[in-house]
CSV table of C-alpha atoms and ligand atoms in Angstrom, one decimal:
chain,number,residue,atom,x,y,z
A,119,MET,CA,18.5,24.0,-20.1
A,120,ASN,CA,20.0,21.3,-22.4
A,121,SER,CA,17.9,19.2,-24.7
A,122,GLU,CA,18.0,16.1,-22.4
A,123,MET,CA,16.7,18.2,-19.5
A,124,ASN,CA,14.0,19.6,-21.8
A,125,ALA,CA,12.9,16.2,-22.8
A,126,GLN,CA,12.7,15.0,-19.1
A,127,GLU,CA,10.8,18.1,-18.2
A,128,LYS,CA,8.3,17.5,-21.0
A,129,MET,CA,7.8,13.9,-19.8
A,130,LYS,CA,7.1,15.2,-16.2
A,131,GLN,CA,4.6,17.7,-17.5
A,132,THR,CA,2.8,15.1,-19.6
A,133,ALA,CA,2.5,12.7,-16.6
A,134,GLY,CA,1.5,15.5,-14.2
A,135,GLU,CA,-1.2,17.0,-16.4
A,136,TYR,CA,-2.6,13.6,-17.3
A,137,ALA,CA,-3.2,12.8,-13.6
A,138,VAL,CA,-6.1,15.3,-13.2
A,139,LYS,CA,-8.2,12.8,-15.2
A,140,PHE,CA,-8.4,10.7,-12.0
A,141,ILE,CA,-9.8,13.5,-9.9
A,142,GLN,CA,-13.6,13.5,-9.3
A,143,PRO,CA,-15.5,16.5,-7.8
A,144,GLY,CA,-15.7,16.4,-4.0
A,145,MET,CA,-12.6,14.2,-3.6
A,146,ILE,CA,-10.0,14.6,-0.8
A,147,ILE,CA,-6.7,14.3,-2.6
A,148,GLY,CA,-3.2,13.6,-1.2
A,149,ILE,CA,-0.9,16.0,-3.0
A,150,GLY,CA,2.6,14.8,-3.5
A,151,THR,CA,5.9,16.7,-3.7
A,152,GLY,CA,8.4,17.4,-6.5
A,153,SER,CA,8.9,18.7,-9.9
A,154,THR,CA,6.3,16.3,-11.6
A,155,VAL,CA,3.7,17.1,-9.0
A,156,TYR,CA,4.2,20.7,-9.8
A,157,TYR,CA,2.5,20.2,-13.2
A,158,PHE,CA,-0.3,18.2,-11.5
A,159,ILE,CA,-0.9,21.2,-9.1
A,160,LYS,CA,-0.9,23.6,-12.0
A,161,ALA,CA,-3.4,21.5,-14.0
A,162,LEU,CA,-5.6,20.9,-10.9
A,163,SER,CA,-5.7,24.7,-10.1
A,164,LYS,CA,-7.2,25.3,-13.6
A,165,LYS,CA,-10.0,22.9,-12.8
A,166,VAL,CA,-10.5,24.5,-9.4
A,167,ALA,CA,-10.7,27.9,-10.9
A,168,ALA,CA,-13.4,26.6,-13.3
A,169,GLY,CA,-15.5,25.5,-10.2
A,170,PHE,CA,-14.3,22.0,-9.5
A,171,GLU,CA,-14.4,21.4,-5.7
A,172,VAL,CA,-11.7,19.3,-4.1
A,173,LYS,CA,-9.7,19.4,-0.9
A,174,GLY,CA,-6.0,18.6,-0.7
A,175,VAL,CA,-3.8,17.1,1.9
A,176,PRO,CA,-0.3,18.3,1.2
A,177,THR,CA,2.8,16.0,1.6
A,178,SER,CA,5.2,18.8,2.4
A,179,ARG,CA,5.5,22.5,3.3
A,180,LYS,CA,6.6,23.2,-0.2
A,181,THR,CA,3.5,21.6,-1.6
A,182,GLU,CA,1.3,23.3,0.9
A,183,GLU,CA,2.6,26.7,-0.2
A,184,LEU,CA,2.3,25.9,-3.9
A,185,ALA,CA,-1.2,24.5,-3.5
A,186,ARG,CA,-2.3,27.6,-1.6
A,187,GLN,CA,-0.7,29.9,-4.2
A,188,ASN,CA,-2.8,28.0,-6.8
A,189,GLY,CA,-6.1,28.3,-5.0
A,190,ILE,CA,-6.4,24.7,-3.9
A,191,ALA,CA,-8.3,24.3,-0.6
A,192,LEU,CA,-6.3,22.3,2.0
A,193,ILE,CA,-7.3,20.2,4.9
A,194,ASP,CA,-5.2,18.7,7.7
A,195,LEU,CA,-4.5,14.9,7.7
A,196,ASN,CA,-6.0,14.7,11.2
A,197,ASP,CA,-9.3,16.1,9.9
A,198,VAL,CA,-10.0,13.5,7.2
A,199,PRO,CA,-11.4,10.0,7.8
A,200,LEU,CA,-9.7,8.7,4.6
A,201,ILE,CA,-8.1,10.3,1.6
A,202,ASP,CA,-9.8,9.3,-1.7
A,203,LEU,CA,-6.7,9.4,-3.8
A,204,ALA,CA,-3.0,10.4,-3.5
A,205,ILE,CA,-1.0,11.6,-6.5
A,206,ASP,CA,2.7,11.7,-6.0
A,207,GLY,CA,6.0,11.4,-7.9
A,208,ALA,CA,8.8,8.8,-7.4
A,209,ASP,CA,12.5,8.3,-7.9
A,210,GLU,CA,12.3,4.7,-9.1
A,211,VAL,CA,9.3,2.5,-10.0
A,212,ASP,CA,9.7,-1.2,-10.7
A,213,SER,CA,7.4,-3.4,-12.7
A,214,ASN,CA,5.4,-4.4,-9.6
A,215,LEU,CA,5.0,-0.7,-8.8
A,216,GLN,CA,7.3,-0.9,-5.8
A,217,LEU,CA,9.0,2.5,-5.3
A,218,ILE,CA,11.9,4.5,-4.1
A,219,LYS,CA,10.8,7.9,-3.0
A,220,GLY,CA,12.3,10.7,-0.9
A,221,GLY,CA,14.5,12.4,-3.5
A,222,GLY,CA,12.9,15.7,-2.4
A,223,GLY,CA,13.2,14.8,1.3
A,224,SER,CA,9.5,14.5,2.1
A,225,LEU,CA,9.2,10.7,2.3
A,226,LEU,CA,7.8,10.5,5.9
A,227,GLN,CA,4.8,12.7,5.2
A,228,GLU,CA,4.4,11.2,1.8
A,229,LYS,CA,4.3,7.7,3.2
A,230,MET,CA,1.8,8.7,6.0
A,231,ILE,CA,-0.5,10.3,3.4
A,232,ALA,CA,-0.2,7.3,1.0
A,233,ALA,CA,-1.1,5.0,3.9
A,234,ALA,CA,-4.2,7.1,4.7
A,235,SER,CA,-5.3,6.9,1.0
A,236,LYS,CA,-7.6,4.5,-0.7
A,237,GLN,CA,-5.3,4.7,-3.8
A,238,LEU,CA,-1.9,6.0,-4.7
A,239,ILE,CA,-1.2,7.0,-8.3
A,240,ILE,CA,2.4,7.7,-9.2
A,241,ILE,CA,3.3,10.3,-11.9
A,242,ALA,CA,6.8,10.2,-13.4
A,243,ASP,CA,8.9,10.7,-16.4
A,244,ALA,CA,9.5,7.4,-18.3
A,245,GLY,CA,13.1,7.4,-17.1
A,246,LYS,CA,12.0,6.5,-13.6
A,247,ALA,CA,10.8,3.0,-14.6
A,248,VAL,CA,13.4,0.4,-13.6
A,249,ASP,CA,13.8,-3.4,-13.7
A,250,ARG,CA,15.2,-3.5,-10.2
A,251,LEU,CA,15.2,-0.9,-7.4
A,252,GLY,CA,18.4,0.4,-5.9
A,253,LYS,CA,20.4,2.5,-8.5
A,254,PHE,CA,18.9,5.6,-7.0
A,255,PRO,CA,20.3,6.0,-3.5
A,256,LEU,CA,17.6,5.1,-0.9
A,257,PRO,CA,16.7,8.1,1.2
A,258,ILE,CA,16.3,7.2,4.9
A,259,GLU,CA,14.9,9.7,7.4
A,260,VAL,CA,16.7,9.5,10.8
A,261,ILE,CA,16.8,11.3,14.1
A,262,PRO,CA,19.7,13.7,14.2
A,263,TYR,CA,20.8,12.5,17.6
A,264,GLY,CA,23.4,9.8,17.3
A,265,TRP,CA,22.9,9.5,13.5
A,266,LYS,CA,26.3,8.0,12.9
A,267,GLN,CA,25.3,5.0,15.1
A,268,THR,CA,22.1,4.6,13.0
A,269,ALA,CA,24.2,4.8,9.9
A,270,LYS,CA,26.5,1.9,11.2
A,271,HIS,CA,23.4,-0.3,11.6
A,272,ILE,CA,22.2,0.6,8.1
A,273,GLN,CA,25.7,-0.2,6.7
A,274,GLN,CA,25.3,-3.8,8.0
A,275,LEU,CA,22.4,-4.3,5.6
A,276,ASN,CA,24.8,-4.4,2.7
A,277,CYS,CA,24.7,-0.7,2.0
A,278,ASN,CA,27.8,0.3,0.0
A,279,GLU,CA,27.9,4.0,0.9
A,280,ILE,CA,25.9,6.3,3.1
A,281,VAL,CA,25.9,10.1,2.6
A,282,LEU,CA,24.4,12.6,5.0
A,283,ARG,CA,22.3,14.8,2.7
A,284,GLN,CA,23.4,18.4,2.7
A,285,LYS,CA,21.9,21.7,1.9
A,286,GLU,CA,23.9,24.8,1.5
A,287,GLY,CA,26.8,23.3,3.4
A,288,ASN,CA,24.8,22.1,6.3
A,289,PRO,CA,22.8,18.9,7.0
A,290,PHE,CA,19.5,18.9,5.2
A,291,ILE,CA,16.7,19.1,7.7
A,292,SER,CA,13.3,17.5,6.8
A,293,ASP,CA,10.0,19.2,7.4
A,294,HIS,CA,9.8,17.2,10.6
A,295,GLY,CA,13.3,18.1,11.9
A,296,HIS,CA,15.1,15.0,10.9
A,297,TYR,CA,18.2,14.2,8.8
A,298,ILE,CA,18.2,12.2,5.5
A,299,LEU,CA,20.8,9.5,4.8
A,300,ASP,CA,21.1,8.7,1.1
A,301,CYS,CA,22.1,5.0,1.1
A,302,HIS,CA,23.7,3.5,-2.0
A,303,PHE,CA,22.6,-0.1,-2.2
A,304,ASP,CA,23.1,-0.3,-6.0
A,305,LYS,CA,20.6,-3.2,-6.2
A,306,ILE,CA,17.9,-4.2,-3.8
A,307,ASP,CA,16.9,-7.8,-4.1
A,308,ASN,CA,14.1,-8.0,-1.5
A,309,ALA,CA,12.7,-4.5,-1.0
A,310,ALA,CA,9.9,-5.6,1.4
A,311,LEU,CA,12.4,-7.3,3.7
A,312,LEU,CA,14.9,-4.4,3.5
A,313,SER,CA,12.1,-1.9,4.4
A,314,GLN,CA,11.2,-3.9,7.5
A,315,GLN,CA,14.8,-4.3,8.5
A,316,LEU,CA,15.5,-0.6,8.1
A,317,ASN,CA,12.5,0.5,10.1
A,318,ALA,CA,13.5,-1.8,13.0
A,319,ILE,CA,16.8,0.1,13.5
A,320,PRO,CA,16.6,2.5,16.4
A,321,GLY,CA,17.0,6.0,15.1
A,322,VAL,CA,15.4,5.3,11.7
A,323,VAL,CA,12.1,7.3,11.4
A,324,GLU,CA,11.1,6.0,7.9
A,325,ASN,CA,12.7,4.8,4.7
A,326,GLY,CA,11.9,5.6,1.1
A,327,LEU,CA,10.8,2.2,0.0
A,328,PHE,CA,7.0,2.3,-0.7
A,329,ILE,CA,5.9,-1.4,-0.8
A,330,ASN,CA,2.5,-2.4,-2.2
A,331,MET,CA,1.2,1.1,-1.9
A,332,ALA,CA,0.9,2.3,-5.6
A,333,SER,CA,-1.8,0.8,-7.8
A,334,ILE,CA,-1.2,2.9,-11.0
A,335,ALA,CA,1.9,4.6,-12.4
A,336,VAL,CA,1.5,7.2,-15.2
A,337,PHE,CA,4.8,7.5,-17.1
A,338,GLY,CA,5.1,10.5,-19.4
A,339,ASN,CA,6.9,9.8,-22.7
A,340,GLU,CA,8.9,12.2,-24.8
A,341,ASP,CA,6.4,12.3,-27.6
A,342,GLY,CA,3.6,13.6,-25.2
A,343,THR,CA,1.9,10.2,-24.8
A,344,VAL,CA,1.7,8.3,-21.5
A,345,ARG,CA,2.2,4.7,-20.5
A,346,LEU,CA,0.0,3.4,-17.8
A,347,ALA,CA,1.2,0.6,-15.5
A,348,GLU,CA,-1.4,-1.0,-13.2
A,349,LYS,CA,-1.4,-3.5,-10.5
B,611,LIG,C1,10.0,13.7,-2.8
B,611,LIG,C2,9.7,12.6,-3.7
B,611,LIG,C3,9.5,12.9,-5.1
B,611,LIG,O1,8.2,12.5,-5.5
B,611,LIG,C4,10.5,12.3,-6.0
B,611,LIG,O2,11.8,12.7,-5.6
B,611,LIG,C5,10.3,12.6,-7.5
B,611,LIG,O3,10.5,13.9,-7.7
B,611,LIG,P1,10.4,14.6,-9.1
B,611,LIG,O4,9.0,14.5,-9.6
B,611,LIG,O5,10.9,16.0,-8.9
B,611,LIG,O6,11.4,13.8,-10.0
B,611,LIG,O7,9.7,11.5,-3.3
B,611,LIG,O8,10.3,13.3,-1.5
């Protein structure tokens, strides 16, 4: 691991561990996916081991497995009236707390859980804060059938390049059996409009723009401090 990677990892750890401060006993928590959330799960498991009672709704199979291994009780999304708080990572966060998510391929379940939550708190290394969304290729979850047609429609929304996400030489398959198209927009001027336009394309299941969902972002800094951004 080079020093740059070490610094980023430290920032993720700082943000992930800080987020347990938001958890109250008895809460139902949406548990996000990714390398920053890993540190949140580890910190939460320590509280649970000390007698703190919470129930988690996982945003992916990976998180489900990790939460179980760490002794966190889980509950199905269908069995909760409302989630008190969701904690999740992000790939880009702008100053209005609009997000790009889905780098880990779990955007559909993540968005459903965010939509079922009273509050969404984002945890990220400081490098995820951006002035404008779009440098990170926007993940779009699509039905495998006819995906090239779906990609053509996406291209018409001023997308520069579309890449079918791969894993070990085959198309990456999401937890819900879909493909992910990584769409290089470079800069996104009107994220709310783009999100609506994308979701209106036949074959698109969901896109990675999370608009007006997050209310707090916790950015971990290199020196072990955090910067809180609130809406
Ligand atoms: C997964 C996500 C992740 O939250 C996002 O990719 C950030 O991941 P990491 O914390 O590993 O940087 O949206 O679908």
